Short mmCIF file of C-alpha atoms in Angstrom, two decimals:
data_model
loop_
_atom_site.label_atom_id
_atom_site.label_comp_id
_atom_site.label_asym_id
_atom_site.label_seq_id
_atom_site.Cartn_x
_atom_site.Cartn_y
_atom_site.Cartn_z
CA ARG Y 1008 -9.65 45.29 17.31
CA ILE Y 1009 -11.52 43.59 14.26
CA LYS Y 1010 -14.90 44.13 16.00
CA ALA Y 1011 -14.01 47.66 16.69
CA SER Y 1012 -12.99 48.23 13.17
CA GLY Y 1013 -16.48 46.97 11.88
CA LEU Y 1014 -15.20 43.93 10.17
CA LYS Y 1015 -17.30 40.92 10.82
CA LEU Y 1016 -15.93 38.02 12.58
CA ARG Y 1017 -16.57 34.17 12.96
CA PHE Y 1018 -14.36 31.68 15.00
CA CYS Y 1019 -13.85 28.65 12.93
CA THR Y 1020 -12.69 25.82 14.98
CA ASN Y 1021 -12.49 21.91 14.63
CA GLU Y 1022 -12.32 21.87 18.62
CA THR Y 1023 -14.24 18.41 19.41
CA GLN Y 1024 -12.88 18.00 22.93
CA ALA Y 1025 -15.24 20.16 24.15
CA THR Y 1026 -18.70 22.02 24.11
CA ARG Y 1027 -18.65 25.13 22.14
CA GLU Y 1028 -19.71 26.67 25.87
CA LYS Y 1029 -16.32 25.40 27.38
CA PHE Y 1030 -14.54 26.47 24.50
CA VAL Y 1031 -15.68 30.03 24.67
CA ARG Y 1032 -15.10 30.06 28.39
CA LYS Y 1033 -11.51 29.22 27.59
CA LEU Y 1034 -10.86 31.93 25.13
CA GLN Y 1035 -12.82 34.48 27.31
CA GLY Y 1036 -10.35 33.85 30.15
CA MET Y 1037 -7.13 34.49 27.46
CA GLY Y 1038 -9.33 38.06 27.23
CA PHE Y 1039 -11.01 37.33 23.54
CA ASP Y 1040 -14.40 38.92 22.92
CA ILE Y 1041 -15.97 35.83 21.74
CA SER Y 1042 -19.62 34.35 22.34
CA VAL Y 1043 -21.13 30.86 21.22
CA ALA Y 1044 -23.18 32.19 18.81
CA GLU Y 1045 -20.03 33.36 16.88
CA VAL Y 1046 -18.22 29.80 16.79
CA THR Y 1047 -18.68 27.62 13.82
CA ALA Y 1048 -17.90 24.05 15.04
CA PRO Y 1049 -17.84 20.34 13.94
CA ALA Y 1050 -20.50 19.09 16.63
CA PRO Y 1051 -23.49 21.35 15.51
CA ALA Y 1052 -22.80 20.74 11.65
CA ALA Y 1053 -22.92 16.96 12.79
CA CYS Y 1054 -26.09 17.07 14.62
CA ARG Y 1055 -27.42 19.01 11.71
CA LEU Y 1056 -26.57 16.27 9.27
CA LEU Y 1057 -27.91 13.48 11.64
CA LYS Y 1058 -31.27 15.03 11.73
CA GLU Y 1059 -31.62 15.63 7.88
CA ARG Y 1060 -30.71 11.89 7.27
CA SER Y 1061 -32.47 10.29 10.31
CA LEU Y 1062 -29.20 9.12 11.48
CA ARG Y 1063 -28.79 7.51 14.79
CA PRO Y 1064 -25.13 8.08 15.94
CA HIS Y 1065 -22.63 5.80 18.08
CA LEU Y 1066 -20.40 8.30 19.45
CA LEU Y 1067 -16.44 7.87 19.77
CA VAL Y 1068 -15.89 11.32 20.98
CA HIS Y 1069 -14.51 12.95 24.18
CA ASN Y 1070 -16.49 12.82 26.92
CA ASP Y 1071 -16.89 16.65 27.08
CA LEU Y 1072 -18.52 16.71 23.77
CA VAL Y 1073 -21.12 14.31 24.28
CA PRO Y 1074 -23.62 17.25 25.68
CA GLU Y 1075 -23.51 18.72 22.21
CA PHE Y 1076 -25.56 15.60 21.01
CA ALA Y 1077 -27.80 15.88 24.02
CA GLU Y 1078 -31.18 16.37 21.62
CA ILE Y 1079 -30.20 13.37 19.31
CA ASP Y 1080 -31.43 10.01 19.26
CA LYS Y 1081 -28.56 7.28 19.79
CA THR Y 1082 -30.63 4.32 20.62
CA ASN Y 1083 -30.16 1.43 17.93
CA PRO Y 1084 -26.92 3.09 15.94
CA ASN Y 1085 -26.91 3.25 12.44
CA CYS Y 1086 -23.82 5.46 12.05
CA VAL Y 1087 -20.76 6.41 13.88
CA VAL Y 1088 -19.59 9.68 14.45
CA ILE Y 1089 -16.24 10.03 15.50
CA GLY Y 1090 -14.30 13.09 17.06
CA ASP Y 1091 -11.04 13.58 18.61
CA ALA Y 1092 -11.66 11.26 21.63
CA ALA Y 1093 -8.22 11.72 23.13
CA GLU Y 1094 -8.24 9.11 26.30
CA ASN Y 1095 -11.30 7.52 24.79
CA PHE Y 1096 -9.32 6.41 21.80
CA THR Y 1097 -8.70 3.06 23.65
CA TYR Y 1098 -8.39 -0.38 21.92
CA ALA Y 1099 -11.63 -1.46 23.35
CA ASN Y 1100 -13.72 1.81 22.27
CA LEU Y 1101 -12.08 1.66 18.70
CA ASN Y 1102 -12.76 -2.14 18.43
CA GLU Y 1103 -16.40 -1.32 19.80
CA ALA Y 1104 -17.11 1.34 16.72
CA PHE Y 1105 -15.78 -0.79 14.19
CA ARG Y 1106 -17.85 -3.88 14.97
CA LEU Y 1107 -20.79 -1.53 14.85
CA LEU Y 1108 -19.63 -0.38 11.42
CA ILE Y 1109 -18.71 -3.46 9.93
CA GLY Y 1110 -22.12 -4.78 10.98
CA MET Y 1111 -23.96 -2.36 9.07
CA GLU Y 1112 -25.37 -3.19 5.67
CA LYS Y 1113 -23.96 0.32 4.48
CA PRO Y 1114 -21.18 1.75 6.95
CA VAL Y 1115 -21.64 5.39 7.61
CA LEU Y 1116 -18.76 7.25 9.32
CA ILE Y 1117 -19.01 10.60 10.06
CA SER Y 1118 -15.88 12.22 11.29
CA LEU Y 1119 -15.41 15.76 13.05
CA GLY Y 1120 -12.28 16.87 11.03
CA ARG Y 1121 -9.29 15.02 9.49
CA GLY Y 1122 -6.72 16.65 11.27
CA ARG Y 1123 -3.28 14.43 11.35
CA TYR Y 1124 -2.13 15.65 14.74
CA TYR Y 1125 -1.81 18.94 16.97
CA LYS Y 1126 0.10 19.90 19.66
CA GLU Y 1127 -0.33 20.07 23.18
CA THR Y 1128 1.61 21.22 25.94
CA ASP Y 1129 3.22 17.74 26.60
CA GLY Y 1130 3.72 17.24 23.19
CA LEU Y 1131 2.32 16.33 19.94
CA LYS Y 1132 -0.96 13.93 19.63
CA LEU Y 1133 -2.57 12.09 16.89
CA ASP Y 1134 -5.74 13.92 15.86
CA VAL Y 1135 -9.19 12.47 14.65
CA GLY Y 1136 -8.14 12.09 11.05
CA ALA Y 1137 -5.59 9.46 11.97
CA TYR Y 1138 -8.38 6.93 13.52
CA MET Y 1139 -10.68 7.97 10.96
CA LYS Y 1140 -8.31 6.24 8.61
CA ALA Y 1141 -8.16 3.17 10.58
CA LEU Y 1142 -11.79 2.85 10.61
CA GLU Y 1143 -11.85 3.92 7.05
CA TYR Y 1144 -9.25 1.10 6.11
CA ALA Y 1145 -10.74 -1.61 8.44
CA CYS Y 1146 -14.31 -1.25 6.85
CA ASP Y 1147 -13.46 -0.18 3.43
CA VAL Y 1148 -15.75 3.27 3.76
CA GLN Y 1149 -14.94 6.78 3.34
CA ALA Y 1150 -15.65 8.97 5.86
CA GLU Y 1151 -17.94 12.12 5.67
CA VAL Y 1152 -15.99 14.82 7.24
CA VAL Y 1153 -17.90 17.73 8.60
CA GLY Y 1154 -15.01 20.10 10.30
CA LYS Y 1155 -12.43 22.08 8.50
CA PRO Y 1156 -11.28 21.48 5.48
CA ALA Y 1157 -14.69 20.54 4.45
CA GLU Y 1158 -16.14 23.26 2.15
CA LYS Y 1159 -19.82 23.05 3.49
CA PHE Y 1160 -18.06 24.08 7.03
CA PHE Y 1161 -16.60 27.12 5.36
CA GLU Y 1162 -19.69 27.92 3.50
CA SER Y 1163 -21.66 27.76 6.89
CA ALA Y 1164 -19.12 30.35 8.56
CA LEU Y 1165 -19.66 32.75 5.49
CA ALA Y 1166 -23.59 32.36 5.42
CA GLU Y 1167 -23.60 32.98 9.22
CA MET Y 1168 -21.81 36.28 8.68
CA GLY Y 1169 -23.53 37.18 5.18
CA VAL Y 1170 -20.16 37.59 3.66
CA PRO Y 1171 -19.28 36.43 0.21
CA ALA Y 1172 -16.11 34.43 0.18
CA GLU Y 1173 -13.96 36.62 -2.10
CA GLN Y 1174 -14.48 39.36 0.79
CA ALA Y 1175 -13.17 36.86 3.66
CA ILE Y 1176 -9.89 36.10 4.91
CA MET Y 1177 -9.10 33.16 7.00
CA ILE Y 1178 -6.41 33.28 9.83
CA GLY Y 1179 -5.00 29.51 10.63
CA ASP Y 1180 -2.06 27.69 11.91
CA ASP Y 1181 -2.93 24.64 9.78
CA ILE Y 1182 -1.66 24.39 6.49
CA VAL Y 1183 -4.06 21.66 4.96
CA ASN Y 1184 -7.25 22.10 7.18
CA ASP Y 1185 -7.37 26.05 7.85
CA VAL Y 1186 -5.45 27.57 4.82
CA GLY Y 1187 -5.95 25.03 2.03
CA GLY Y 1188 -9.71 24.61 2.99
CA ALA Y 1189 -10.46 28.39 2.91
CA GLN Y 1190 -8.48 29.08 -0.04
CA ARG Y 1191 -10.66 25.97 -2.14
CA CYS Y 1192 -13.45 27.89 -0.83
CA GLY Y 1193 -12.46 31.15 -2.84
CA MET Y 1194 -11.41 32.69 0.41
CA ARG Y 1195 -7.98 34.33 0.97
CA ALA Y 1196 -5.72 32.79 4.00
CA LEU Y 1197 -3.18 33.69 6.31
CA GLN Y 1198 -1.02 31.07 8.16
CA VAL Y 1199 0.29 32.21 11.56
CA ARG Y 1200 3.66 30.87 12.69
CA THR Y 1201 2.38 29.78 16.08
CA GLY Y 1202 0.74 26.58 17.30
CA LYS Y 1203 0.91 23.71 15.06
CA TYR Y 1204 2.76 25.49 12.38
CA ARG Y 1205 6.09 24.05 11.17
CA PRO Y 1206 8.92 25.60 9.02
CA CYS Y 1207 8.26 22.60 6.54
CA ASP Y 1208 5.06 23.72 5.80
CA GLU Y 1209 6.63 26.77 3.84
CA ASN Y 1210 7.27 24.23 1.27
CA HIS Y 1211 4.02 22.16 1.26
CA PRO Y 1212 3.54 20.83 -2.24
CA ASP Y 1213 -0.13 21.87 -2.67
CA VAL Y 1214 -0.84 24.94 -0.41
CA LYS Y 1215 0.52 28.15 -0.41
CA PRO Y 1216 -0.98 30.93 2.02
CA ASP Y 1217 -1.70 34.40 0.60
CA ALA Y 1218 0.89 35.42 3.26
CA TYR Y 1219 2.50 34.46 6.63
CA VAL Y 1220 2.50 36.23 10.09
CA ASN Y 1221 4.43 35.62 13.28
CA ASN Y 1222 1.16 35.90 15.32
CA LEU Y 1223 -2.38 36.68 15.63
CA ALA Y 1224 -1.59 40.34 16.42
CA GLU Y 1225 0.41 40.68 13.35
CA ALA Y 1226 -2.46 39.27 11.34
CA VAL Y 1227 -4.66 42.05 12.83
CA ASP Y 1228 -2.40 44.71 12.19
CA ILE Y 1229 -2.16 43.73 8.16
CA ILE Y 1230 -5.54 43.57 7.83
CA LEU Y 1231 -6.67 46.55 9.52
CA GLN Y 1232 -3.75 48.66 7.42
CA GLN Y 1233 -5.61 47.34 4.14
CA LEU Y 1234 -9.00 48.86 5.15
CA ARG U 569 -1.93 -36.70 5.39
CA ILE U 570 -0.25 -33.69 3.40
CA LYS U 571 3.39 -34.58 4.96
CA ALA U 572 2.82 -38.55 4.63
CA SER U 573 1.81 -37.76 0.73
CA GLY U 574 5.36 -36.72 0.41
CA LEU U 575 4.30 -33.01 -0.55
CA LYS U 576 6.20 -30.00 0.98
CA LEU U 577 4.54 -28.16 3.59
CA ARG U 578 4.90 -24.48 5.17
CA PHE U 579 2.93 -22.75 7.69
CA CYS U 580 2.76 -18.87 6.47
CA THR U 581 1.22 -16.94 9.19
CA ASN U 582 0.87 -13.20 10.06
CA GLU U 583 0.64 -13.91 13.45
CA THR U 584 2.26 -11.12 15.63
CA GLN U 585 0.67 -11.53 19.02
CA ALA U 586 3.47 -14.28 19.70
CA THR U 587 6.65 -15.72 19.42
CA ARG U 588 6.97 -18.67 16.67
CA GLU U 589 7.57 -20.90 19.74
CA LYS U 590 4.22 -20.33 21.27
CA PHE U 591 2.23 -19.97 17.91
CA VAL U 592 3.56 -23.65 17.45
CA ARG U 593 2.91 -24.89 20.40
CA LYS U 594 -0.61 -23.87 20.20
CA LEU U 595 -1.08 -25.68 17.02
CA GLN U 596 0.55 -28.82 18.39
CA GLY U 597 -2.07 -28.77 21.00
CA MET U 598 -4.53 -28.86 18.30
CA GLY U 599 -3.25 -31.93 16.77
CA PHE U 600 -1.18 -30.34 14.13
CA ASP U 601 2.25 -31.82 13.34
CA ILE U 602 4.39 -28.52 12.93
CA SER U 603 7.89 -27.23 14.15
CA VAL U 604 9.31 -23.92 14.49
CA ALA U 605 11.44 -24.63 11.50
CA GLU U 606 8.48 -24.95 9.28
CA VAL U 607 6.99 -21.49 9.97
CA THR U 608 7.49 -18.22 7.80
CA ALA U 609 6.36 -15.47 10.02
CA PRO U 610 6.51 -11.47 9.91
CA ALA U 611 8.82 -11.16 12.81
CA PRO U 612 11.88 -12.84 11.81
CA ALA U 613 11.47 -11.42 8.33
CA ALA U 614 11.55 -7.99 10.03
CA CYS U 615 14.83 -8.80 11.94
CA ARG U 616 16.48 -9.46 8.63
CA LEU U 617 15.35 -6.39 6.99
CA LEU U 618 16.51 -4.27 10.28
CA LYS U 619 19.77 -5.73 10.40
CA GLU U 620 20.59 -5.41 6.54
CA ARG U 621 19.66 -1.63 6.93
CA SER U 622 21.22 -0.89 10.13
CA LEU U 623 17.75 0.21 11.62
CA ARG U 624 17.23 0.41 15.60
CA PRO U 625 13.49 -0.05 16.03
CA HIS U 626 10.86 1.30 18.30
CA LEU U 627 8.77 -1.43 18.76
CA LEU U 628 4.91 -1.19 19.17
CA VAL U 629 4.14 -4.72 19.07
CA HIS U 630 2.43 -7.38 21.55
CA ASN U 631 4.37 -8.04 24.70
CA ASP U 632 4.71 -11.77 23.48
CA LEU U 633 6.32 -10.90 20.50
CA VAL U 634 9.13 -8.96 22.12
CA PRO U 635 11.50 -11.68 22.58
CA GLU U 636 11.77 -12.48 18.62
CA PHE U 637 13.62 -9.13 18.53
CA ALA U 638 16.05 -9.81 21.52
CA GLU U 639 19.00 -10.02 19.00
CA ILE U 640 18.04 -6.51 17.94
CA ASP U 641 19.77 -2.81 18.76
CA LYS U 642 16.82 -0.78 20.04
CA THR U 643 18.82 1.92 21.38
CA ASN U 644 18.21 5.58 20.24
CA PRO U 645 15.31 4.26 17.37
CA ASN U 646 15.52 5.16 13.92
CA CYS U 647 12.44 3.62 12.93
CA VAL U 648 8.82 2.00 14.18
CA VAL U 649 8.09 -1.34 13.76
CA ILE U 650 4.26 -1.95 14.30
CA GLY U 651 2.74 -5.69 15.06
CA ASP U 652 -0.55 -6.62 16.24
CA ALA U 653 -0.38 -4.61 19.34
CA ALA U 654 -3.76 -5.68 20.44
CA GLU U 655 -4.08 -4.42 24.27
CA ASN U 656 -1.02 -2.24 23.55
CA PHE U 657 -2.76 -0.05 20.78
CA THR U 658 -2.92 2.35 23.73
CA TYR U 659 -3.74 6.09 22.84
CA ALA U 660 -0.42 6.75 24.94
CA ASN U 661 1.61 4.08 22.87
CA LEU U 662 0.32 5.19 19.84
CA ASN U 663 1.19 8.88 20.33
CA GLU U 664 4.44 7.86 21.43
CA ALA U 665 5.30 5.69 18.27
CA PHE U 666 3.64 8.90 16.26
CA ARG U 667 5.87 11.30 17.85
CA LEU U 668 9.21 9.24 17.39
CA LEU U 669 8.17 8.91 13.69
CA ILE U 670 7.25 12.73 13.15
CA GLY U 671 10.63 13.66 14.74
CA MET U 672 12.56 11.47 12.12
CA GLU U 673 14.27 13.30 9.17
CA LYS U 674 13.14 10.62 7.00
CA PRO U 675 10.58 8.27 8.98
CA VAL U 676 10.77 4.76 8.62
CA LEU U 677 7.57 2.45 9.78
CA ILE U 678 7.67 -1.21 9.22
CA SER U 679 4.50 -2.89 9.43
CA LEU U 680 4.02 -6.68 10.51
CA GLY U 681 1.31 -7.34 8.10
CA ARG U 682 -1.64 -4.92 6.63
CA GLY U 683 -4.55 -7.13 7.98
CA ARG U 684 -7.74 -5.19 8.59
CA TYR U 685 -9.33 -7.06 11.44
CA TYR U 686 -9.45 -10.65 12.43
CA LYS U 687 -12.03 -12.77 14.39
CA GLU U 688 -11.35 -13.78 18.19
CA THR U 689 -13.86 -15.66 20.56
CA ASP U 690 -15.32 -12.26 21.77
CA GLY U 691 -15.71 -10.81 18.41
CA LEU U 692 -13.85 -9.09 15.48
CA LYS U 693 -10.85 -6.66 16.45
CA LEU U 694 -9.06 -4.36 14.55
CA ASP U 695 -5.77 -5.79 13.03
CA VAL U 696 -2.56 -4.06 12.54
CA GLY U 697 -3.39 -2.60 9.07
CA ALA U 698 -5.61 -0.26 10.57
CA TYR U 699 -3.20 1.28 13.19
CA MET U 700 -0.59 1.26 10.30
CA LYS U 701 -2.79 3.51 8.18
CA ALA U 702 -3.29 5.81 11.28
CA LEU U 703 0.23 6.45 11.54
CA GLU U 704 0.94 6.46 7.81
CA TYR U 705 -1.83 9.19 7.35
CA ALA U 706 -0.33 11.02 10.30
CA CYS U 707 3.10 11.00 9.36
CA ASP U 708 2.65 11.17 5.71
CA VAL U 709 4.53 8.16 4.92
CA GLN U 710 4.03 4.88 3.29
CA ALA U 711 4.91 1.52 5.58
CA GLU U 712 7.00 -1.06 4.59
CA VAL U 713 4.94 -4.35 4.95
CA VAL U 714 6.90 -7.30 5.95
CA GLY U 715 3.94 -10.04 6.30
CA LYS U 716 1.40 -11.39 3.93
CA PRO U 717 0.26 -9.84 1.32
CA ALA U 718 3.91 -8.88 0.54
CA GLU U 719 5.54 -10.66 -2.34
CA LYS U 720 8.63 -11.10 -0.48
CA PHE U 721 7.22 -13.06 2.17
CA PHE U 722 5.53 -15.64 -0.15
CA GLU U 723 8.96 -15.79 -1.92
CA SER U 724 10.75 -16.72 0.93
CA ALA U 725 8.50 -19.26 1.93
CA LEU U 726 8.74 -20.59 -1.45
CA ALA U 727 12.66 -20.69 -1.31
CA GLU U 728 12.63 -22.30 1.91
CA MET U 729 10.78 -25.05 0.61
CA GLY U 730 12.69 -25.30 -2.58
CA VAL U 731 9.47 -25.09 -4.85
CA PRO U 732 8.52 -22.98 -7.75
CA ALA U 733 5.34 -20.87 -7.34
CA GLU U 734 3.35 -22.63 -10.17
CA GLN U 735 3.95 -25.93 -8.31
CA ALA U 736 2.79 -24.24 -5.08
CA ILE U 737 -0.98 -23.95 -3.70
CA MET U 738 -2.17 -21.67 -0.92
CA ILE U 739 -4.80 -22.44 1.51
CA GLY U 740 -6.22 -19.43 3.62
CA ASP U 741 -9.12 -17.82 5.10
CA ASP U 742 -8.51 -14.27 3.98
CA ILE U 743 -9.20 -13.34 0.59
CA VAL U 744 -6.61 -10.32 0.04
CA ASN U 745 -3.59 -11.27 2.29
CA ASP U 746 -3.64 -15.07 1.58
CA VAL U 747 -5.46 -15.69 -1.72
CA GLY U 748 -4.36 -12.52 -3.44
CA GLY U 749 -0.91 -12.19 -2.08
CA ALA U 750 -0.36 -15.58 -3.12
CA GLN U 751 -1.91 -15.74 -6.58
CA ARG U 752 0.03 -12.42 -7.23
CA CYS U 753 3.53 -14.60 -6.51
CA GLY U 754 2.20 -16.86 -9.51
CA MET U 755 0.64 -19.52 -6.82
CA ARG U 756 -2.72 -21.03 -7.02
CA ALA U 757 -4.95 -20.33 -3.85
CA LEU U 758 -7.68 -21.98 -2.15
CA GLN U 759 -10.21 -19.98 0.09
CA VAL U 760 -11.30 -21.79 3.27
CA ARG U 761 -15.04 -20.98 4.23
CA THR U 762 -13.89 -20.69 8.19
CA GLY U 763 -12.31 -18.53 10.57
CA LYS U 764 -12.35 -14.65 8.80
CA TYR U 765 -14.07 -15.80 5.67
CA ARG U 766 -17.28 -13.83 5.22
CA PRO U 767 -19.74 -14.88 2.26
CA CYS U 768 -19.51 -11.31 0.75
CA ASP U 769 -15.43 -12.63 -0.14
CA GLU U 770 -16.97 -14.39 -2.81
CA ASN U 771 -18.01 -11.17 -4.70
CA HIS U 772 -14.64 -9.62 -3.88
CA PRO U 773 -13.94 -6.82 -6.82
CA ASP U 774 -10.48 -7.98 -7.54
CA VAL U 775 -9.35 -11.45 -5.92
CA LYS U 776 -11.13 -14.66 -6.88
CA PRO U 777 -9.54 -17.97 -5.64
CA ASP U 778 -9.00 -20.93 -7.33
CA ALA U 779 -11.55 -22.61 -5.68
CA TYR U 780 -13.69 -22.83 -2.53
CA VAL U 781 -13.51 -25.50 0.49
CA ASN U 782 -15.51 -25.73 3.42
CA ASN U 783 -12.66 -26.36 5.67
CA LEU U 784 -8.81 -27.47 5.64
CA ALA U 785 -9.77 -31.02 5.58
CA GLU U 786 -11.71 -30.64 2.54
CA ALA U 787 -8.56 -28.38 1.14
CA VAL U 788 -6.65 -31.76 2.05
CA ASP U 789 -8.96 -34.26 0.06
CA ILE U 790 -8.77 -31.93 -2.95
CA ILE U 791 -4.99 -31.48 -3.12
CA LEU U 792 -4.73 -35.28 -2.73
CA GLN U 793 -7.16 -36.22 -5.20
CA GLN U 794 -5.16 -34.57 -7.73
CA LEU U 795 -1.74 -36.41 -7.25
#
């Protein structure tokens, strides 16, 4: 419906458990009209950054994300890239990433997002942000975040659409990473009351969405009514 | 030699991978004259705190530490106690502790120390402080720390010896937890250049030991020379 209306559309995800290809196939299976070229995601953003600065990463990421880094030189690492590694967040893997970082003259930690947690069918899970904080503290460094809510990430999505921030609206379930991040870039933002939404989000001390909607379909209704 | 000189002596450890009994046996095996009654450790301090506030912990600790909590009611937990759980720091266990905390009306997280890392024969390992930071961030809470460098912890040790802070000296290898913590309580502190000591500690922005020694024996020499 958004596309049919002539509005431009971009999917901004912090998904780092799978390649964009896999992510797109999943959404296509749910009936979404979506292609890889319409997705802004942290891993390609990280690859651009690694190339620009000649960084060779040690990857602490989900196995399914590794193909996104296929063209990156990973020998003799001089930085650590952390994503939502899920089952790969083992004690041994965390110690390995830590030892590499603490052994660097100037540790460089790149994080594919700063999410605190997310919801899966079997319950809430710690997200990459929690493990990022563990490594930041242990190594006394500050991670560079390349996913939402980083401004650069939203700016990339806007540039890819060719739309100025004040003419764009973000729809998301995450009060800080989706709503807060987009608003800091000058966009408006709707919070959907689904997914990781929690009622206490409506009393968030720093972030207030421009409006709430009960689900994605209602967001589309509201946006199309304004045209 | 310290004991023979008539000086009072107390062993202050953040060891949370074993009961005091096991810790003492290990040091006795190295030739130290030490008994359980001479050890100030985080687990007993946590037990006192849990009893005072009627808290029932979920334990994320090393298996060998569990006996220290034998007399504590652990049914229907209303707080989480985190120690250096080592191999128990699995993805599943961290998610479980997180879900319990985030489900509490007012999450209470008690941490048996805030160490960043420590050294074992097979290399550096992330310490409890890193995992504490992960849970703090995910749940937006601040942990209560009961081991070094908490002031209460050093005060307990001083009270147990019956010695005022200004007449006590701390010897330790950790610039922040041993040296900084003791100095904040009004004690003097020596840093030994062994164990987790690293040369860059000598340029620490906040903490400066009263003196450096190359090892424990040299610390004893210096202290006995001053009598």
